[in-house]
Short mmCIF file of C-alpha atoms and ligand atoms in Angstrom, two decimals:
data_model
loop_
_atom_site.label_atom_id
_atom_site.label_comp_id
_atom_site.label_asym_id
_atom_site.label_seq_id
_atom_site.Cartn_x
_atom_site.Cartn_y
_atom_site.Cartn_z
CA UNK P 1 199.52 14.65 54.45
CA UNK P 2 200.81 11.26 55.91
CA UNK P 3 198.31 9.82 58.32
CA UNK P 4 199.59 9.50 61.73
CA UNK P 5 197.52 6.54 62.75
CA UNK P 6 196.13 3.20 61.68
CA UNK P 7 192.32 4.19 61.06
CA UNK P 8 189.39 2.07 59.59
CA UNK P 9 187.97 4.04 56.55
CA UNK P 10 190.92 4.11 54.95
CA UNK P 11 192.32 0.38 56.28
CA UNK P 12 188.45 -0.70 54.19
CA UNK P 13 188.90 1.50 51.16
CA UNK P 14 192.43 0.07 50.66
CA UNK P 15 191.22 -3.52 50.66
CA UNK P 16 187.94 -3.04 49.06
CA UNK P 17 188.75 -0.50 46.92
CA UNK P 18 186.00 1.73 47.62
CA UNK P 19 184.52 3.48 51.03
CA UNK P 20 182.39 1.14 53.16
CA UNK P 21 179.78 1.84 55.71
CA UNK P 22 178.46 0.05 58.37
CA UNK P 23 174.84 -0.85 58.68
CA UNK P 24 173.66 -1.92 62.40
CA UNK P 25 171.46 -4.86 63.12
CA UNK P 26 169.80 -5.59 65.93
CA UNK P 27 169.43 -9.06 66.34
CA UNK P 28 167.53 -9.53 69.52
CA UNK P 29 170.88 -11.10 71.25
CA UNK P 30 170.40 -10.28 75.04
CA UNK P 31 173.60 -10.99 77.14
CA UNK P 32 175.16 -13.52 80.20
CA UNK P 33 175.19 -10.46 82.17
CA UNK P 34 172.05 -9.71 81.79
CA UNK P 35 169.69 -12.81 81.62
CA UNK P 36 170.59 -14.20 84.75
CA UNK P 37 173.46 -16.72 83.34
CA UNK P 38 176.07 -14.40 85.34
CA UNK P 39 173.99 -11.67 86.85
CA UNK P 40 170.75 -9.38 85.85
CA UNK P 41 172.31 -5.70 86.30
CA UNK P 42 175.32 -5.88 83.53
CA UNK P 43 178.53 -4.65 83.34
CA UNK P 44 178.36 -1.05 85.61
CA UNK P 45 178.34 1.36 83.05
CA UNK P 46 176.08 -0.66 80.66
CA UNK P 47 173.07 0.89 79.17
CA UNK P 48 172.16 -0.25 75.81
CA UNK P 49 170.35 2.93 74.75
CA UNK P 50 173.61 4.69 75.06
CA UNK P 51 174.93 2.88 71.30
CA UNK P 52 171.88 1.42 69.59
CA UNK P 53 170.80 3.76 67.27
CA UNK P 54 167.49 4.51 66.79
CA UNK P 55 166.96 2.74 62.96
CA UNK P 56 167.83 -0.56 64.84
CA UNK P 57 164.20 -1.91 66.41
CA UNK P 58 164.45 -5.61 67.65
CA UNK P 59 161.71 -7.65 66.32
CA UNK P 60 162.34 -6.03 62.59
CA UNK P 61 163.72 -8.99 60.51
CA UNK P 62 167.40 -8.82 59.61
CA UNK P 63 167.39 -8.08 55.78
CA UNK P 64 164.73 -5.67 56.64
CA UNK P 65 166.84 -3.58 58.85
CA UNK P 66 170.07 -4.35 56.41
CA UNK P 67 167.69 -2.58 53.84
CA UNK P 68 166.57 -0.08 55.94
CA UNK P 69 170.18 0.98 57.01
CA UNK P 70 171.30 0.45 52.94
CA UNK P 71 168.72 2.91 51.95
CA UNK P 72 169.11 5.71 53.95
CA UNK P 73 173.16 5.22 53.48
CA UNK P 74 173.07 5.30 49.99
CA UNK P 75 170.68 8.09 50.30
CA UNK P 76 173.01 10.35 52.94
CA UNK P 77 176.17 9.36 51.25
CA UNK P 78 175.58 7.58 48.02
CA UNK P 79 177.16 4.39 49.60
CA UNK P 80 177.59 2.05 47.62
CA UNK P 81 179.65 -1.50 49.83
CA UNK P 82 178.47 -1.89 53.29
CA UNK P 83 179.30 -3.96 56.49
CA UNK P 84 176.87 -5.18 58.43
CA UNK P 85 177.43 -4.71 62.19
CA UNK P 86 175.50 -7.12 64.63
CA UNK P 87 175.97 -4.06 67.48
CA UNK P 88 173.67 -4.50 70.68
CA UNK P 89 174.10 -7.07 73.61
CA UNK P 90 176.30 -10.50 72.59
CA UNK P 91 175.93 -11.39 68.98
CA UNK P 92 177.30 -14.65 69.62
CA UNK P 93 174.78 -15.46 72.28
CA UNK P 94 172.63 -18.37 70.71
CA UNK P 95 173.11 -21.90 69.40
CA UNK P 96 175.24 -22.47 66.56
CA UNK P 97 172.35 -22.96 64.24
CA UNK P 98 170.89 -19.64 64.54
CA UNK P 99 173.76 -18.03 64.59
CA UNK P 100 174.50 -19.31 61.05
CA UNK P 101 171.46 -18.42 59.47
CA UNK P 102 171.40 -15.21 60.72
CA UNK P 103 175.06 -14.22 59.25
CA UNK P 104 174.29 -15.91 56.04
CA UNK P 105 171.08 -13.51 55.98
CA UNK P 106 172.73 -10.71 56.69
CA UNK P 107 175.43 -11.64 53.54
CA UNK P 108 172.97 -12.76 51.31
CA UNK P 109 172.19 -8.89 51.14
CA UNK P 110 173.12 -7.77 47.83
CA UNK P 111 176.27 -4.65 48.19
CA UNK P 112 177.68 -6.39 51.47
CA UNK P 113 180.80 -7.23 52.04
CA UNK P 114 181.14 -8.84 55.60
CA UNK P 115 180.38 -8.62 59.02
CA UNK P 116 181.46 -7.25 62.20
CA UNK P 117 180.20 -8.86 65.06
CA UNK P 118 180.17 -7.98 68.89
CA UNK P 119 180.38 -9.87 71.28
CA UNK P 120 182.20 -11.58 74.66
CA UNK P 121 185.06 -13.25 74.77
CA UNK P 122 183.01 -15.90 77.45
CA UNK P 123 180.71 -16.21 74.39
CA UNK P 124 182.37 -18.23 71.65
CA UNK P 125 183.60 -21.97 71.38
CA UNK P 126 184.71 -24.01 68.74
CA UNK P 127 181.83 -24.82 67.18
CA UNK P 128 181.23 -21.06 66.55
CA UNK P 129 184.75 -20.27 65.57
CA UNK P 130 183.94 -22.58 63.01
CA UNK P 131 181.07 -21.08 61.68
CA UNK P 132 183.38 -17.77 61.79
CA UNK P 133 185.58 -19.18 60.37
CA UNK P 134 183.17 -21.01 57.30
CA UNK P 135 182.03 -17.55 56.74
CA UNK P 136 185.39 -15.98 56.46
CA UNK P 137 186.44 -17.90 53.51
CA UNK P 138 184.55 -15.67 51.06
CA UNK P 139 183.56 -12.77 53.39
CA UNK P 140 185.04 -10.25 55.54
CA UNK P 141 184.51 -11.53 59.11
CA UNK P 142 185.43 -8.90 62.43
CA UNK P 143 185.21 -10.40 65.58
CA UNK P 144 184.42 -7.55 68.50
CA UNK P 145 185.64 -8.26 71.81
CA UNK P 146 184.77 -6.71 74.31
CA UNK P 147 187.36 -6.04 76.67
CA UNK P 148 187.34 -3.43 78.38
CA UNK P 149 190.52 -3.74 80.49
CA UNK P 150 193.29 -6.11 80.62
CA UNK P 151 193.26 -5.66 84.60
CA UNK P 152 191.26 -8.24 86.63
CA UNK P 153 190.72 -5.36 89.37
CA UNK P 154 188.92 -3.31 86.51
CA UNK P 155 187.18 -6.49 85.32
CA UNK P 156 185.70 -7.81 88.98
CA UNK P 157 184.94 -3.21 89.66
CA UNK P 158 182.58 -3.06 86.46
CA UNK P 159 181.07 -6.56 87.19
CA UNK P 160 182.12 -7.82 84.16
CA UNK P 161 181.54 -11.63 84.77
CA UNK P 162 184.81 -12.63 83.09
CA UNK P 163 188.90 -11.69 83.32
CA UNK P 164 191.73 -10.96 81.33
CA UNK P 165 192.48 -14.92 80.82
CA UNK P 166 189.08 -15.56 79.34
CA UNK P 167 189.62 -12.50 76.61
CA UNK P 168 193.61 -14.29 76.00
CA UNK P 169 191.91 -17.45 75.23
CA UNK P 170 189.31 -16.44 72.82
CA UNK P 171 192.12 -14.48 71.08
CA UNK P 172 194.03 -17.95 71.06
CA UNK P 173 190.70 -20.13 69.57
CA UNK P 174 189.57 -17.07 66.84
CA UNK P 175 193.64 -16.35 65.58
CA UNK P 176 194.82 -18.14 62.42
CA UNK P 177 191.28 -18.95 61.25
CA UNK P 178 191.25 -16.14 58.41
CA UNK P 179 188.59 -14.30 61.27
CA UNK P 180 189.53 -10.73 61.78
CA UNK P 181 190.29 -10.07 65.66
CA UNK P 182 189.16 -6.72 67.40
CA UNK P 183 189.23 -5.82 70.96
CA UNK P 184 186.89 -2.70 72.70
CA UNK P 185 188.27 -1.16 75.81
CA UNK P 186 187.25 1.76 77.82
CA UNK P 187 190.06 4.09 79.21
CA UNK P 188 189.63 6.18 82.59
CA UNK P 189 187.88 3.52 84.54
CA UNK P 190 188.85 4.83 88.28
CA UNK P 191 190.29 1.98 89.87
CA UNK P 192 193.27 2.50 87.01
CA UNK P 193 196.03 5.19 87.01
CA UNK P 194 197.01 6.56 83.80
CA UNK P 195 200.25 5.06 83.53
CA UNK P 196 198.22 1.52 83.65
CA UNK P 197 195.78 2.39 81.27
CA UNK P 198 198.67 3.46 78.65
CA UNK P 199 200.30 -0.12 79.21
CA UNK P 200 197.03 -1.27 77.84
CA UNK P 201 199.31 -0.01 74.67
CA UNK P 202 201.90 -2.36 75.42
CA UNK P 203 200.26 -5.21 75.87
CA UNK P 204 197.50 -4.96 73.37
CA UNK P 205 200.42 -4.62 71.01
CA UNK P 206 201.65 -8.25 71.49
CA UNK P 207 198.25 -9.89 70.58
CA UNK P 208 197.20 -11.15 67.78
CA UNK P 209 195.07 -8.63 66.97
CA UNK P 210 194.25 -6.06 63.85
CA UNK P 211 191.49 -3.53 65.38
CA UNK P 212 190.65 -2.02 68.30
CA UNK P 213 188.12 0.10 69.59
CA UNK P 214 189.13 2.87 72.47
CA UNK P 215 187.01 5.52 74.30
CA UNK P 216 186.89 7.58 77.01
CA UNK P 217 184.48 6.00 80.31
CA UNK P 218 181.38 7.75 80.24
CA UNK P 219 178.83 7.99 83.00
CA UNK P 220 175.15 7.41 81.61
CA UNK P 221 171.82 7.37 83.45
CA UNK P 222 170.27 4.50 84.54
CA UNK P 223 173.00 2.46 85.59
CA UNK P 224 174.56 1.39 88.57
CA UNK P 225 177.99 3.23 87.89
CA UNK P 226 175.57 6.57 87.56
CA UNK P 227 174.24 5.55 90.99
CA UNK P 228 178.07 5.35 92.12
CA UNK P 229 178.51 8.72 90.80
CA UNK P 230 175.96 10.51 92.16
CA UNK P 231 176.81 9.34 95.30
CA UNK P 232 180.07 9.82 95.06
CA UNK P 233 181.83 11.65 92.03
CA UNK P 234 185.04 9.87 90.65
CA UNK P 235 187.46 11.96 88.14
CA UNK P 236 186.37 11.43 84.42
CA UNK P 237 188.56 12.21 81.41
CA UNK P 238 188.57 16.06 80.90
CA UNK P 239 188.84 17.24 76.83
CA UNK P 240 191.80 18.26 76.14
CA UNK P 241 193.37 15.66 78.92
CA UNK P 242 191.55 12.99 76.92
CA UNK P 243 193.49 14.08 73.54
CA UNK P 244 196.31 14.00 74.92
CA UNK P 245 195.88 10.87 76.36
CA UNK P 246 194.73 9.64 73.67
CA UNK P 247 198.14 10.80 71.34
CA UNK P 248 200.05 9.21 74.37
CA UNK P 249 197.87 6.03 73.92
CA UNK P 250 198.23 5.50 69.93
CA UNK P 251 202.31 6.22 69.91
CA UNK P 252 202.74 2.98 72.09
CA UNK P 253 200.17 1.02 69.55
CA UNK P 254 201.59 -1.59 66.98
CA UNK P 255 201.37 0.52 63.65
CA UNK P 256 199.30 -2.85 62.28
CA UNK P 257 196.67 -2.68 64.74
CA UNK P 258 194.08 -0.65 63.10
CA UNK P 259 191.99 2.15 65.02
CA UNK P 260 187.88 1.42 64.69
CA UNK P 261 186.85 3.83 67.44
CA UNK P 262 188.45 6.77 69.57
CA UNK P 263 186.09 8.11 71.13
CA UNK P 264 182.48 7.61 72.40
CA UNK P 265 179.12 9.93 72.19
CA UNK P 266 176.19 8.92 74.50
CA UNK P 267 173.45 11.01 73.83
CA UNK P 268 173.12 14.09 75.67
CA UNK P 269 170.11 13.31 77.08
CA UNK P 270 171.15 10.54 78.68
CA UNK P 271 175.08 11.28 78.96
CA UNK P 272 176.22 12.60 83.09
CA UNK P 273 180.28 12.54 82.46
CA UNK P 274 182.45 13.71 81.25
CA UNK P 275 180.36 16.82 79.57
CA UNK P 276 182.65 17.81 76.67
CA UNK P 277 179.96 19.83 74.54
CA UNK P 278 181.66 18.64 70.92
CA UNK P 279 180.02 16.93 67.84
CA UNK P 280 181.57 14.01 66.47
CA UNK P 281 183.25 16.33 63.57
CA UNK P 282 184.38 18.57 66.27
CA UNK P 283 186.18 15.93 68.41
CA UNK P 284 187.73 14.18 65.28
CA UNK P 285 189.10 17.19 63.84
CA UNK P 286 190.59 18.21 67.25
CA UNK P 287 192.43 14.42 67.36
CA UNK P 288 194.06 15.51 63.82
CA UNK P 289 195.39 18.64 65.26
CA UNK P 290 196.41 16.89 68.31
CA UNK P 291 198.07 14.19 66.35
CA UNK P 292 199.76 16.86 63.99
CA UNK P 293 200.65 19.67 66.31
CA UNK P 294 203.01 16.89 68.39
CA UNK P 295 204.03 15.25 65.40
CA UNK P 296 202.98 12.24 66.55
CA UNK P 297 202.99 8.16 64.62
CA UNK P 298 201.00 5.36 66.00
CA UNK P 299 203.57 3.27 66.80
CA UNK P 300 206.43 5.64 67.30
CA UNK P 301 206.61 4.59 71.04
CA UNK P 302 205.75 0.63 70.73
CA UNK P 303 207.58 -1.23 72.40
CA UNK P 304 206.82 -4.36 71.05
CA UNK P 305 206.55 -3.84 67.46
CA UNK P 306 205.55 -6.89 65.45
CA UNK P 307 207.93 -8.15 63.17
S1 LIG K 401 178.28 -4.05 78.25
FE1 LIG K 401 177.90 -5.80 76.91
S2 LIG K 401 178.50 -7.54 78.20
FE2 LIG K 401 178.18 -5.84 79.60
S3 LIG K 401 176.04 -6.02 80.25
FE3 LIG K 401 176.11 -4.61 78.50
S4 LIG K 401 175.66 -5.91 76.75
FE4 LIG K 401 176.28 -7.27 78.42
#
């Protein structure tokens, strides 16, 4: 069966030769929008709980987690090549120096290929690029940005502390440095319509970037968009709306820029909206038959393919 989109297993099994996992650290990184450097509540819909799973405990060394994570993957799946994922908060968030010798921890780890690091696009300079860049000579090296949206209205409504510009100019100081690009949006945020968020396509499409993460806007307790809700309920993606969105989405995509993440999966306890009731095998397989049952290619609709 041909695959009708870009996704990461296979894009890592092709150039390592062999399926890859990811192992999550948690570094103890907090973040600008949370310290006090540009506010203390976060971006709206933040909650930290919502994607740090529960093997990650700050305060447990590095390589101890990286072991930790190793062991029960190669139990589970009998994984054998990992990448280590610096997840919560801004991994980029400290001076240079510590920044170093945590990456070079986390690769000194015997069976690891790389990293892929999260972060803000207000949270890297040259001097870090360099490291990145250092790194990436004999390592895989993923740069996360999180975007979010490439509208400034979005931006200012989820109190993001940064705009488009700032994301356009990290792209411009991390591209050409053999440092893998990615970008993270969120799709459904309700100051957009849907014909904005599917130019997101377009325009993603023109950067120099290889990965991207998408998903669905989800409303989770304890934060300030929940409080928003409450009081007053905006329209969240709907299942099957969300698919199709999501085929409509992907056909406008460069074919090069490969697909990390399609949807998201707070836990229920802490999850408001949307309520779709599906597992993570459930949803996937449902994309498939989306994907197949409208014959549909990533790409198929770009408008900007890359040469
Ligand atoms: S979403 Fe990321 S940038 Fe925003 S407050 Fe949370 S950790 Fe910070």
């Amino acid at each position: 069966m041909i695959p009708r989109f870009n996704a990461f297993g296979p894009c890592l099994k092709k150039k390592f030769g062999t399926v890859v996992y990811k192992v999550n650290v948690d570094a103890g990184f907090t973040c600008p929008n949370r310290d006090g450097t540009l506010g203390v509540t976060g971006c709206i819909y933040c909650n930290n709980d919502s994607f740090r799973p529960s093997e990650c405990k700050t305060g447990i060394p590095i390589r101890e987690q990286i072991r930790n994570g190793i062991k029960y993957l190669s139990m589970r799946y009998k994984a054998k090549k990992f990448l280590v994922y610096f997840q919560p908060y801004t991994n980029t968030y400290a001076p240079v120096g510590e920044l170093e010798r945590m990456y070079r921890e986390a690769l000194s780890v015997p069976s690891v290929l790389g990293l892929a690091i999260g972060t803000r696009p207000d949270c890297i300079d040259e001097e870090k690029i360099g490291l990145l860049s250092e790194l990436a000579k004999d390592d895989f090296v993923l740069v996360e940005y999180g975007l979010q949206s490439i509208y400034d209205k979005s931006l200012q409504y989820i109190l993001r502390g940064h705009d488009y510009r700032t994301f356009l100019e990290a792209v411009d100081l991390t591209k050409e440095k053999g440092i893998h690009i990615g970008a993270h949006i969120i799709a459904g945020l309700p100051t957009e319509t849907r014909d904005e968020m599917l130019a997101m396509a377009d325009e993603l499409s023109t950067l120099p970037i290889g990965f991207l993460k998408i998903h669905q806007l989800q409303v989770v307790k304890n934060t300030p968009l929940a409080q928003q809700y409450l009081e007053k309920p905006f329209p969240t993606f709907g299942y099957d709306e969300y698919l199709d969105f999501l085929v409509d989405f992907i056909e406008r995509l460069s074919p090069e820029i490969v697909l990390q993440r399609l949807f998201a999966l707070s836990p229920d306890d802490i999850l408001i909206a949307p309520q779709w009731g599906r597992t993570r095998q459930q949803i996937l397989r449902d994309i498939n038959e989306r994907f197949n049952r409208r014959e549909a290619l990533q790409g198929s609709k770009c408008l900007c393919p890359r040469q």
